[in-house]
């Protein structure tokens, strides 16, 4: 947000003090909306507990009005039937506007999530790529002609679904929202986003940017609020043609029942418990660095976080020595999340921190590092950890594979470590989990890399790296980690449906003689 102060100087502020639902029917509410009986949500900085903004939750009427207006806008065709080149130009313009605002939006993401500013600058710096990618698809994607028999021209197009709902989480507020919005908007849909109540501000800011860049009013709307109320009502509306959610597996199941009853399309990126498998032939220093990134980036609050570290016996001691040194280094350099030198930020809330600590402190396994809330001051910059929800990188060994630490998603900077002997044992341990979103393999053996990758039951397998993402690369899980895929042409087509148009190209004379099914002669006629 750019504010002009006396003297003509422009000051960039990362956010306003108040926000409300961003919808067609609220356009007259202005930048400082009143609650008017609606619930107010206080958004806090989890790194220090300070108030950031007040966000007005969408009411039941807000949800109904937003869905109605989105449907009307879709039917009007201003965006849904706009030429592909026109939609591409708008997305490209939006990408350039987003590039200019990356520094302020990165700060905003740090303030509302507690994540390190270094992470958020790197992450948000890549977001324009998603808009550019789907703009490019619009410019290059083409219909096809089906080889239908007879004098028929059968062309097949992809057309938008209608009104689509997206439920997004707190851990990557704008990244995950944009991964969903970009293909949905490119396809011509009307989009309604319900962001996390813990971190909704960046998504609301982006929606305003989208309209300024040329997305017609009513095509993109944002309804802040709680999942149990706003989210549930939104996905239950019969006019919603697709729901796309990133959430825990239990939430995904509950939403799936509602979506199925409405016969709507469904994409769900759900829980994960990613294994990182380090083989004897791995380059150990690289594996140590890669595993640390996998386990502790975003304070472990990602669905592909490396939470199960499997190390083959011959390199186990060498690896663990280096890994624990790395963990100590990360811990020593934690500080104010706005400090560019800070290695890792806070947990999203004290409630989540208490949940993590309760699981870790049950007396299961051996804690080699971390395990307790941080309450002292930072050696890096003197930051007082006690004012926020800080939890250190935590490493635990000797955890039974039947325990929740091994089986369930903790969603924090906690990794369990296990030694294995044979390749098959490593694969079995990696696959011995109900989730199947991401996995990492560290080996310098080319044959093993391909062989083990093929055996790992995960939608994403990284070899000698982790958590690499690209708008062109499909993203989604197997088993209980979800349904469908984000990214790539697959995501674009998931926001569309095929429409087959069959045109008879025969002459009128041939049509009269061949297609009169109820003719009074005995000539054979085509059926179908």
Short mmCIF file of C-alpha atoms in Angstrom, two decimals:
data_model
loop_
_atom_site.label_atom_id
_atom_site.label_comp_id
_atom_site.label_asym_id
_atom_site.label_seq_id
_atom_site.Cartn_x
_atom_site.Cartn_y
_atom_site.Cartn_z
CA UNK A 1 0.00 0.00 0.00
CA UNK A 2 1.46 3.35 -1.08
CA UNK A 3 0.58 6.38 1.06
CA UNK A 4 1.44 9.99 0.13
CA UNK A 5 2.51 12.15 3.06
CA UNK A 6 2.94 15.95 3.28
CA UNK A 7 5.71 17.12 1.02
CA UNK A 8 4.79 14.70 -1.77
CA UNK A 9 6.86 11.83 -0.40
CA UNK A 10 5.41 8.34 -0.95
CA UNK A 11 5.69 5.89 1.94
CA UNK A 12 5.15 2.19 1.35
CA UNK A 13 3.19 0.48 4.10
CA UNK A 14 2.78 -3.29 3.94
CA UNK A 15 -0.87 -3.29 4.98
CA UNK A 16 -3.90 -1.35 6.20
CA UNK A 17 -5.25 -1.53 9.75
CA UNK A 18 -8.62 -2.93 8.61
CA UNK A 19 -9.87 -5.23 5.86
CA UNK A 20 -13.21 -6.71 4.95
CA UNK A 21 -14.44 -9.26 2.40
CA UNK A 22 -13.25 -8.35 -1.10
CA UNK A 23 -16.38 -8.91 -3.16
CA UNK A 24 -18.52 -7.24 -5.78
CA UNK A 25 -21.21 -6.36 -3.25
CA UNK A 26 -18.71 -4.82 -0.79
CA UNK A 27 -17.05 -2.48 -3.28
CA UNK A 28 -18.61 0.58 -1.63
CA UNK A 29 -17.34 -0.36 1.85
CA UNK A 30 -14.08 1.46 1.19
CA UNK A 31 -10.58 0.80 2.58
CA UNK A 32 -11.72 0.99 6.23
CA UNK A 33 -14.87 -1.18 6.34
CA UNK A 34 -17.22 -1.36 9.30
CA UNK A 35 -18.15 -4.71 10.84
CA UNK A 36 -21.90 -4.08 10.73
CA UNK A 37 -22.57 -7.03 13.00
CA UNK A 38 -20.02 -9.34 11.40
CA UNK A 39 -17.28 -11.07 13.38
CA UNK A 40 -13.91 -9.36 13.54
CA UNK A 41 -10.67 -11.38 13.40
CA UNK A 42 -7.50 -10.00 14.93
CA UNK A 43 -4.46 -10.92 12.86
CA UNK A 44 -1.32 -11.04 14.98
CA UNK A 45 2.39 -11.34 14.32
CA UNK A 46 3.30 -14.75 15.79
CA UNK A 47 6.90 -13.65 16.31
CA UNK A 48 5.96 -11.03 18.92
CA UNK A 49 2.21 -11.20 19.48
CA UNK A 50 1.65 -7.68 18.16
CA UNK A 51 -1.60 -6.70 16.44
CA UNK A 52 -1.26 -6.36 12.65
CA UNK A 53 -4.77 -5.73 11.40
CA UNK A 54 -8.43 -6.35 12.01
CA UNK A 55 -10.11 -8.44 9.33
CA UNK A 56 -13.89 -8.65 9.10
CA UNK A 57 -15.09 -12.19 8.58
CA UNK A 58 -17.55 -12.82 5.77
CA UNK A 59 -21.11 -13.39 6.94
CA UNK A 60 -23.55 -15.93 5.55
CA UNK A 61 -25.04 -13.18 3.40
CA UNK A 62 -21.58 -12.21 2.17
CA UNK A 63 -20.97 -15.79 1.01
CA UNK A 64 -24.34 -16.05 -0.74
CA UNK A 65 -23.94 -12.64 -2.40
CA UNK A 66 -20.39 -13.39 -3.53
CA UNK A 67 -21.37 -16.71 -5.09
CA UNK A 68 -24.41 -15.14 -6.79
CA UNK A 69 -22.43 -12.24 -8.23
CA UNK A 70 -19.59 -14.53 -9.32
CA UNK A 71 -22.11 -16.67 -11.20
CA UNK A 72 -23.74 -13.64 -12.81
CA UNK A 73 -20.36 -12.25 -13.88
CA UNK A 74 -19.46 -15.64 -15.33
CA UNK A 75 -22.70 -15.82 -17.31
CA UNK A 76 -22.22 -12.28 -18.58
CA UNK A 77 -19.02 -13.48 -20.27
CA UNK A 78 -16.87 -10.40 -19.73
CA UNK A 79 -14.04 -12.68 -18.54
CA UNK A 80 -15.30 -16.21 -19.18
CA UNK A 81 -15.80 -15.58 -22.92
CA UNK A 82 -13.04 -13.01 -23.36
CA UNK A 83 -10.45 -13.96 -26.02
CA UNK A 84 -7.59 -16.00 -24.63
CA UNK A 85 -5.13 -13.33 -25.75
CA UNK A 86 -6.99 -10.74 -23.69
CA UNK A 87 -6.91 -12.84 -20.53
CA UNK A 88 -3.21 -13.56 -21.17
CA UNK A 89 -2.44 -9.84 -21.44
CA UNK A 90 -4.16 -9.14 -18.12
CA UNK A 91 -2.24 -11.92 -16.35
CA UNK A 92 1.03 -10.63 -17.80
CA UNK A 93 0.23 -7.11 -16.57
CA UNK A 94 -0.56 -8.52 -13.14
CA UNK A 95 2.77 -10.36 -13.11
CA UNK A 96 4.66 -7.12 -13.73
CA UNK A 97 2.70 -5.32 -11.00
CA UNK A 98 3.44 -8.17 -8.60
CA UNK A 99 7.16 -7.93 -9.36
CA UNK A 100 7.17 -4.31 -8.23
CA UNK A 101 5.48 -5.15 -4.93
CA UNK A 102 7.55 -8.20 -3.95
CA UNK A 103 9.60 -6.37 -1.28
CA UNK A 104 6.58 -5.00 0.58
CA UNK A 105 4.55 -8.19 0.20
CA UNK A 106 7.49 -10.26 1.47
CA UNK A 107 7.60 -8.10 4.58
CA UNK A 108 3.85 -8.53 4.98
CA UNK A 109 4.17 -12.32 4.73
CA UNK A 110 6.88 -12.28 7.40
CA UNK A 111 4.73 -10.14 9.68
CA UNK A 112 1.65 -12.35 9.44
CA UNK A 113 3.39 -15.77 9.45
CA UNK A 114 6.56 -15.17 11.49
CA UNK A 115 8.66 -16.72 8.73
CA UNK A 116 12.15 -15.41 8.02
CA UNK A 117 12.25 -12.47 5.59
CA UNK A 118 14.98 -14.23 3.63
CA UNK A 119 12.57 -17.07 2.87
CA UNK A 120 9.70 -14.80 1.92
CA UNK A 121 11.75 -12.64 -0.44
CA UNK A 122 13.03 -15.73 -2.23
CA UNK A 123 9.57 -17.29 -2.39
CA UNK A 124 7.60 -14.26 -3.49
CA UNK A 125 10.24 -13.30 -6.02
CA UNK A 126 9.18 -16.33 -8.04
CA UNK A 127 5.41 -15.81 -7.90
CA UNK A 128 5.17 -13.79 -11.14
CA UNK A 129 6.36 -16.95 -12.91
CA UNK A 130 2.99 -18.60 -12.26
CA UNK A 131 1.10 -15.75 -13.88
CA UNK A 132 3.51 -15.67 -16.83
CA UNK A 133 3.29 -19.44 -17.26
CA UNK A 134 -0.48 -19.54 -17.48
CA UNK A 135 -0.51 -16.46 -19.70
CA UNK A 136 1.81 -18.41 -22.01
CA UNK A 137 -0.53 -21.41 -21.94
CA UNK A 138 -3.39 -19.16 -23.03
CA UNK A 139 -1.30 -17.92 -25.95
CA UNK A 140 -0.25 -21.42 -27.07
CA UNK A 141 -2.91 -23.89 -25.95
CA UNK A 142 -5.09 -25.02 -28.84
CA UNK A 143 -8.19 -27.07 -29.43
CA UNK A 144 -8.02 -30.28 -31.44
CA UNK A 145 -10.07 -32.05 -34.09
CA UNK A 146 -11.21 -35.54 -33.18
CA UNK A 147 -10.97 -38.18 -35.94
CA UNK A 148 -14.72 -38.76 -36.05
CA UNK A 149 -15.92 -41.08 -38.85
CA UNK A 150 -17.96 -39.79 -41.77
CA UNK A 151 -18.48 -36.29 -43.20
CA UNK A 152 -18.24 -34.69 -39.77
CA UNK A 153 -15.97 -32.02 -38.35
CA UNK A 154 -15.55 -32.64 -34.61
CA UNK A 155 -13.54 -29.98 -32.79
CA UNK A 156 -12.90 -30.19 -29.06
CA UNK A 157 -12.34 -27.10 -26.90
CA UNK A 158 -11.59 -26.52 -23.24
CA UNK A 159 -14.17 -24.23 -21.63
CA UNK A 160 -14.28 -22.86 -18.07
CA UNK A 161 -16.23 -24.58 -15.31
CA UNK A 162 -17.98 -21.57 -13.78
CA UNK A 163 -17.66 -20.42 -10.17
CA UNK A 164 -14.81 -22.13 -8.32
CA UNK A 165 -13.91 -22.02 -4.61
CA UNK A 166 -10.40 -22.18 -3.21
CA UNK A 167 -9.47 -22.82 0.43
CA UNK A 168 -5.88 -21.82 1.20
CA UNK A 169 -3.63 -22.30 4.28
CA UNK A 170 -1.44 -20.08 6.46
CA UNK A 171 2.00 -21.53 5.73
CA UNK A 172 2.52 -20.08 2.24
CA UNK A 173 -0.36 -17.57 2.13
CA UNK A 174 0.18 -15.93 -1.24
CA UNK A 175 2.19 -18.70 -2.95
CA UNK A 176 -0.44 -21.40 -2.52
CA UNK A 177 -3.29 -19.00 -3.29
CA UNK A 178 -1.58 -17.85 -6.47
CA UNK A 179 -0.83 -21.44 -7.53
CA UNK A 180 -4.59 -21.96 -7.51
CA UNK A 181 -5.77 -18.57 -8.75
CA UNK A 182 -3.50 -18.38 -11.80
CA UNK A 183 -4.82 -21.46 -13.69
CA UNK A 184 -8.39 -20.81 -12.56
CA UNK A 185 -8.36 -17.24 -13.85
CA UNK A 186 -6.51 -18.21 -17.02
CA UNK A 187 -9.22 -20.76 -17.78
CA UNK A 188 -11.92 -18.07 -17.53
CA UNK A 189 -13.58 -19.02 -14.25
CA UNK A 190 -14.99 -16.79 -11.54
CA UNK A 191 -12.85 -17.41 -8.44
CA UNK A 192 -13.71 -17.10 -4.75
CA UNK A 193 -10.84 -17.59 -2.28
CA UNK A 194 -11.20 -18.32 1.45
CA UNK A 195 -7.72 -17.65 2.89
CA UNK A 196 -6.55 -18.79 6.31
CA UNK A 197 -7.87 -16.61 9.12
CA UNK A 198 -4.31 -16.57 10.47
CA UNK A 199 -2.76 -14.96 7.38
CA UNK A 200 -5.35 -13.46 5.01
CA UNK A 201 -3.90 -10.02 4.37
CA UNK A 202 -1.59 -10.73 1.42
CA UNK A 203 -4.36 -12.53 -0.48
CA UNK A 204 -6.72 -9.58 0.06
CA UNK A 205 -4.00 -7.19 -1.16
CA UNK A 206 -3.42 -9.34 -4.24
CA UNK A 207 -7.12 -9.34 -5.14
CA UNK A 208 -7.06 -5.54 -5.21
CA UNK A 209 -4.01 -5.69 -7.47
CA UNK A 210 -5.78 -8.09 -9.83
CA UNK A 211 -8.68 -5.71 -10.41
CA UNK A 212 -6.28 -2.81 -10.94
CA UNK A 213 -4.44 -4.91 -13.55
CA UNK A 214 -7.61 -5.56 -15.54
CA UNK A 215 -9.39 -8.56 -14.00
CA UNK A 216 -13.07 -7.52 -14.14
CA UNK A 217 -14.80 -6.79 -10.83
CA UNK A 218 -16.50 -9.87 -9.45
CA UNK A 219 -14.23 -12.35 -11.23
CA UNK A 220 -11.88 -12.66 -8.24
CA UNK A 221 -13.36 -12.34 -4.74
CA UNK A 222 -11.84 -13.07 -1.32
CA UNK A 223 -13.91 -14.05 1.70
CA UNK A 224 -11.89 -14.08 4.93
CA UNK A 225 -13.14 -16.08 7.87
CA UNK A 226 -12.96 -19.40 9.64
CA UNK A 227 -13.04 -22.69 7.80
CA UNK A 228 -15.76 -24.15 10.02
CA UNK A 229 -18.16 -21.36 9.05
CA UNK A 230 -17.20 -19.38 5.94
CA UNK A 231 -15.29 -22.23 4.30
CA UNK A 232 -17.99 -24.81 4.95
CA UNK A 233 -20.78 -22.59 3.61
CA UNK A 234 -18.76 -21.62 0.55
CA UNK A 235 -17.99 -25.18 -0.56
CA UNK A 236 -21.62 -26.18 0.15
CA UNK A 237 -23.11 -23.68 -2.32
CA UNK A 238 -24.68 -25.52 -5.24
CA UNK A 239 -23.39 -22.97 -7.78
CA UNK A 240 -19.76 -23.91 -6.97
CA UNK A 241 -18.46 -26.09 -9.81
CA UNK A 242 -15.03 -26.90 -8.36
CA UNK A 243 -13.35 -26.79 -4.97
CA UNK A 244 -9.56 -26.64 -4.62
CA UNK A 245 -8.21 -26.98 -1.10
CA UNK A 246 -4.86 -27.22 0.67
CA UNK A 247 -5.41 -28.52 4.18
CA UNK A 248 -4.99 -31.45 6.52
CA UNK A 249 -6.29 -34.85 5.46
CA UNK A 250 -9.25 -34.84 7.87
CA UNK A 251 -10.38 -31.46 6.55
CA UNK A 252 -9.91 -32.68 2.98
CA UNK A 253 -12.14 -35.68 3.64
CA UNK A 254 -14.86 -33.54 5.21
CA UNK A 255 -14.86 -31.10 2.29
CA UNK A 256 -14.76 -33.97 -0.19
CA UNK A 257 -18.06 -35.33 1.17
CA UNK A 258 -19.73 -31.98 0.59
CA UNK A 259 -18.22 -31.52 -2.86
CA UNK A 260 -19.18 -35.06 -3.89
CA UNK A 261 -22.79 -34.50 -2.89
CA UNK A 262 -22.86 -31.46 -5.21
CA UNK A 263 -21.17 -33.39 -8.05
CA UNK A 264 -18.51 -30.67 -8.26
CA UNK A 265 -14.89 -31.09 -9.34
CA UNK A 266 -12.34 -31.48 -6.54
CA UNK A 267 -8.60 -30.96 -6.07
CA UNK A 268 -7.07 -31.48 -2.63
CA UNK A 269 -3.44 -31.12 -1.56
CA UNK A 270 -3.45 -32.63 1.91
CA UNK A 271 -1.08 -33.90 4.59
CA UNK A 272 2.43 -35.23 4.22
CA UNK A 273 5.20 -36.99 6.11
CA UNK A 274 8.03 -36.80 3.61
CA UNK A 275 10.94 -39.26 3.89
CA UNK A 276 14.47 -38.14 3.09
CA UNK A 277 16.53 -41.23 2.23
CA UNK A 278 20.32 -40.88 2.39
CA UNK A 279 22.23 -43.80 0.84
CA UNK A 280 25.82 -44.86 1.50
CA UNK A 281 26.93 -43.46 -1.85
CA UNK A 282 25.50 -39.98 -1.22
CA UNK A 283 27.74 -36.94 -1.11
CA UNK A 284 27.42 -36.45 2.63
CA UNK A 285 28.02 -32.67 2.87
CA UNK A 286 25.41 -32.08 0.15
CA UNK A 287 22.99 -34.47 1.85
CA UNK A 288 23.45 -32.70 5.20
CA UNK A 289 22.70 -29.32 3.65
CA UNK A 290 19.79 -30.67 1.63
CA UNK A 291 18.25 -32.51 4.57
CA UNK A 292 18.49 -29.40 6.76
CA UNK A 293 16.65 -27.41 4.09
CA UNK A 294 14.04 -30.16 3.71
CA UNK A 295 13.41 -30.39 7.45
CA UNK A 296 13.55 -26.81 8.64
CA UNK A 297 12.66 -24.35 5.88
CA UNK A 298 9.43 -22.56 6.80
CA UNK A 299 10.00 -23.83 10.36
CA UNK A 300 8.92 -27.25 9.13
CA UNK A 301 5.42 -25.95 8.33
CA UNK A 302 5.06 -27.41 4.85
CA UNK A 303 3.31 -30.52 3.60
CA UNK A 304 6.54 -31.72 1.96
CA UNK A 305 8.75 -31.03 4.97
CA UNK A 306 11.39 -33.74 5.45
CA UNK A 307 10.04 -35.18 8.69
CA UNK A 308 11.44 -38.74 8.44
CA UNK A 309 15.19 -38.87 7.89
CA UNK A 310 16.44 -42.33 6.85
CA UNK A 311 20.23 -42.79 6.74
CA UNK A 312 22.04 -45.91 5.55
CA UNK A 313 24.33 -47.51 8.11
CA UNK A 314 27.78 -46.90 6.55
CA UNK A 315 27.36 -43.11 6.45
CA UNK A 316 25.05 -42.76 9.45
CA UNK A 317 27.66 -41.53 11.94
CA UNK A 318 29.33 -39.15 9.50
CA UNK A 319 26.00 -37.78 8.37
CA UNK A 320 24.61 -37.30 11.88
CA UNK A 321 27.74 -35.50 13.04
CA UNK A 322 27.42 -33.01 10.20
CA UNK A 323 23.64 -32.76 10.50
CA UNK A 324 23.67 -31.96 14.23
CA UNK A 325 26.34 -29.31 13.66
CA UNK A 326 24.09 -27.81 11.00
CA UNK A 327 21.12 -27.87 13.36
CA UNK A 328 23.14 -26.07 16.03
CA UNK A 329 24.26 -23.47 13.51
CA UNK A 330 20.66 -22.84 12.41
CA UNK A 331 19.54 -22.50 16.03
CA UNK A 332 22.37 -20.10 16.92
CA UNK A 333 21.48 -17.85 13.99
CA UNK A 334 17.75 -17.60 14.65
CA UNK A 335 16.62 -14.08 15.50
CA UNK A 336 14.16 -11.40 14.48
CA UNK A 337 12.35 -12.81 11.41
CA UNK A 338 12.77 -9.40 9.74
CA UNK A 339 16.55 -9.72 10.08
CA UNK A 340 17.89 -10.89 6.68
CA UNK A 341 20.53 -12.97 8.50
CA UNK A 342 17.97 -14.89 10.57
CA UNK A 343 17.86 -18.56 9.56
CA UNK A 344 14.41 -19.65 10.71
CA UNK A 345 11.25 -17.92 11.89
CA UNK A 346 8.51 -18.70 14.36
CA UNK A 347 5.63 -21.16 14.43
CA UNK A 348 2.31 -19.71 13.22
CA UNK A 349 0.78 -19.48 16.71
CA UNK A 350 1.32 -20.31 20.37
CA UNK A 351 -1.46 -22.87 20.08
CA UNK A 352 0.40 -24.73 17.34
CA UNK A 353 3.67 -24.45 19.29
CA UNK A 354 2.05 -26.01 22.35
CA UNK A 355 0.72 -28.85 20.20
CA UNK A 356 4.20 -29.52 18.77
CA UNK A 357 5.84 -29.45 22.19
CA UNK A 358 3.21 -31.78 23.66
CA UNK A 359 3.90 -34.40 20.98
CA UNK A 360 7.69 -34.08 21.31
CA UNK A 361 7.74 -34.19 25.12
CA UNK A 362 5.79 -37.44 25.56
CA UNK A 363 8.98 -39.31 26.38
CA UNK A 364 9.08 -41.27 23.12
CA UNK A 365 12.51 -41.55 21.49
CA UNK A 366 15.75 -39.75 22.24
CA UNK A 367 15.89 -36.00 21.66
CA UNK A 368 19.30 -35.07 20.21
CA UNK A 369 18.56 -31.39 19.62
CA UNK A 370 15.81 -28.90 20.42
CA UNK A 371 12.52 -30.11 21.83
CA UNK A 372 11.58 -27.09 23.98
CA UNK A 373 10.07 -23.69 23.27
CA UNK A 374 12.71 -20.96 22.89
CA UNK A 375 12.45 -18.27 25.58
CA UNK A 376 15.88 -16.63 25.77
CA UNK A 377 17.50 -13.96 23.63
CA UNK A 378 19.04 -14.47 20.21
CA UNK A 379 22.84 -14.70 19.93
CA UNK A 380 22.38 -13.21 16.45
CA UNK A 381 20.62 -9.96 17.26
CA UNK A 382 19.37 -10.08 20.85
CA UNK A 383 15.76 -10.74 19.81
CA UNK A 384 13.57 -11.84 22.74
CA UNK A 385 12.17 -15.24 21.76
CA UNK A 386 9.79 -15.31 24.72
CA UNK A 387 7.51 -12.75 23.07
CA UNK A 388 6.76 -15.08 20.14
CA UNK A 389 6.06 -18.68 19.16
CA UNK A 390 9.62 -19.88 18.54
CA UNK A 391 10.53 -23.57 18.49
CA UNK A 392 14.04 -24.74 17.59
CA UNK A 393 15.08 -27.34 15.00
CA UNK A 394 14.41 -30.63 16.76
CA UNK A 395 16.00 -34.02 16.03
CA UNK A 396 14.72 -37.26 17.59
CA UNK A 397 16.00 -40.84 17.22
CA UNK A 398 14.82 -44.25 18.47
CA UNK A 399 11.18 -43.56 17.57
CA UNK A 400 9.06 -46.68 16.88
CA UNK A 401 7.43 -46.70 13.45
CA UNK A 402 4.05 -47.19 15.16
CA UNK A 403 4.31 -43.91 17.10
CA UNK A 404 2.59 -40.67 16.10
CA UNK A 405 5.98 -38.96 15.77
CA UNK A 406 6.70 -41.32 12.91
CA UNK A 407 3.20 -41.63 11.46
CA UNK A 408 1.44 -38.28 11.86
CA UNK A 409 2.09 -34.81 10.46
CA UNK A 410 3.50 -32.59 13.23
CA UNK A 411 3.77 -29.41 11.11
CA UNK A 412 6.79 -27.99 12.84
CA UNK A 413 10.61 -28.17 12.77
CA UNK A 414 10.73 -31.74 14.05
CA UNK A 415 12.46 -34.64 12.31
CA UNK A 416 12.75 -38.28 13.38
CA UNK A 417 15.90 -40.16 12.31
CA UNK A 418 16.29 -43.87 11.64
CA UNK A 419 19.19 -46.01 10.44
CA UNK A 420 18.68 -48.63 7.70
CA UNK A 421 20.86 -51.30 6.08
CA UNK A 422 19.67 -52.46 2.66
CA UNK A 423 18.17 -50.50 -0.21
CA UNK A 424 14.92 -52.42 0.11
CA UNK A 425 14.70 -51.61 3.82
CA UNK A 426 15.12 -47.92 3.01
CA UNK A 427 12.35 -48.08 0.43
CA UNK A 428 10.05 -49.99 2.80
CA UNK A 429 10.61 -47.45 5.58
CA UNK A 430 10.00 -44.56 3.19
CA UNK A 431 6.75 -46.11 1.96
CA UNK A 432 5.62 -47.23 5.41
CA UNK A 433 3.33 -44.24 5.84
CA UNK A 434 -0.25 -43.33 4.95
CA UNK A 435 0.93 -40.15 3.21
CA UNK A 436 2.55 -39.83 -0.19
CA UNK A 437 3.11 -36.21 -1.15
CA UNK A 438 6.87 -35.64 -1.33
CA UNK A 439 10.10 -37.60 -0.83
CA UNK A 440 13.83 -37.00 -1.17
CA UNK A 441 16.62 -39.38 -2.23
CA UNK A 442 20.34 -38.72 -1.85
CA UNK A 443 22.65 -40.90 -3.94
CA UNK A 444 25.38 -40.51 -6.56
CA UNK A 445 24.43 -43.83 -8.18
CA UNK A 446 22.41 -43.04 -11.30
CA UNK A 447 20.80 -46.47 -11.51
CA UNK A 448 19.75 -46.34 -7.85
CA UNK A 449 18.33 -42.85 -8.30
CA UNK A 450 15.97 -44.00 -11.06
CA UNK A 451 15.23 -47.37 -9.46
CA UNK A 452 14.34 -46.04 -6.03
CA UNK A 453 12.43 -43.06 -7.40
CA UNK A 454 10.18 -45.46 -9.27
CA UNK A 455 9.52 -47.44 -6.08
CA UNK A 456 8.76 -44.47 -3.80
CA UNK A 457 5.03 -43.95 -3.34
CA UNK A 458 4.88 -40.18 -3.62
CA UNK A 459 3.61 -37.67 -6.14
CA UNK A 460 6.88 -35.73 -5.92
CA UNK A 461 10.32 -37.33 -5.67
CA UNK A 462 13.44 -35.17 -5.52
CA UNK A 463 16.89 -36.65 -6.13
CA UNK A 464 19.84 -34.81 -4.54
CA UNK A 465 17.62 -31.83 -3.78
CA UNK A 466 14.32 -31.08 -2.04
CA UNK A 467 11.23 -28.90 -2.24
CA UNK A 468 11.89 -27.70 -5.78
CA UNK A 469 8.79 -26.18 -7.37
CA UNK A 470 7.98 -24.74 -10.77
CA UNK A 471 4.74 -23.61 -12.44
CA UNK A 472 5.28 -26.23 -15.14
CA UNK A 473 5.81 -29.14 -12.71
CA UNK A 474 2.71 -31.03 -11.45
CA UNK A 475 2.35 -30.90 -7.66
CA UNK A 476 0.19 -33.32 -5.68
CA UNK A 477 0.15 -36.50 -3.68
CA UNK A 478 -0.65 -40.19 -3.58
CA UNK A 479 -2.44 -42.18 -0.87
CA UNK A 480 -3.89 -39.89 1.83
CA UNK A 481 -2.00 -36.85 0.58
CA UNK A 482 -4.72 -35.78 -1.79
CA UNK A 483 -6.49 -35.82 -5.13
CA UNK A 484 -5.52 -34.02 -8.33
CA UNK A 485 -2.56 -31.79 -9.11
CA UNK A 486 -1.55 -28.15 -8.91
CA UNK A 487 0.76 -26.57 -11.52
CA UNK A 488 1.31 -27.37 -15.16
CA UNK A 489 -1.13 -27.94 -17.99
CA UNK A 490 -2.80 -30.51 -15.73
CA UNK A 491 -3.96 -27.77 -13.35
CA UNK A 492 -5.18 -25.58 -16.22
CA UNK A 493 -7.22 -28.40 -17.69
CA UNK A 494 -8.59 -29.30 -14.25
CA UNK A 495 -10.18 -25.84 -14.21
CA UNK A 496 -11.83 -26.51 -17.55
CA UNK A 497 -14.04 -29.12 -19.16
CA UNK A 498 -14.01 -30.39 -22.71
CA UNK A 499 -16.71 -29.30 -25.11
CA UNK A 500 -17.13 -31.33 -28.27
CA UNK A 501 -18.77 -29.65 -31.27
CA UNK A 502 -19.73 -31.95 -34.19
CA UNK A 503 -20.63 -30.34 -37.52
CA UNK A 504 -22.13 -32.21 -40.44
CA UNK A 505 -20.19 -31.19 -43.56
CA UNK A 506 -22.22 -33.29 -46.02
CA UNK A 507 -24.25 -31.60 -48.73
CA UNK A 508 -27.97 -31.05 -48.21
CA UNK A 509 -28.75 -33.79 -50.77
CA UNK A 510 -26.52 -36.33 -48.97
CA UNK A 511 -27.92 -35.29 -45.60
CA UNK A 512 -31.50 -35.89 -46.80
CA UNK A 513 -30.73 -39.36 -48.10
CA UNK A 514 -28.39 -40.59 -45.37
CA UNK A 515 -29.71 -39.03 -42.17
CA UNK A 516 -33.44 -39.61 -42.48
CA UNK A 517 -33.63 -42.35 -39.87
CA UNK A 518 -37.40 -42.77 -40.31
CA UNK A 519 -37.38 -42.83 -44.10
CA UNK A 520 -39.89 -45.19 -45.78
CA UNK A 521 -37.17 -47.15 -47.55
CA UNK A 522 -35.06 -50.05 -46.28
CA UNK A 523 -31.68 -48.41 -46.82
CA UNK A 524 -29.19 -48.91 -44.01
CA UNK A 525 -28.74 -45.80 -41.85
CA UNK A 526 -25.97 -44.79 -39.49
CA UNK A 527 -26.73 -44.80 -35.78
CA UNK A 528 -24.31 -42.71 -33.75
#
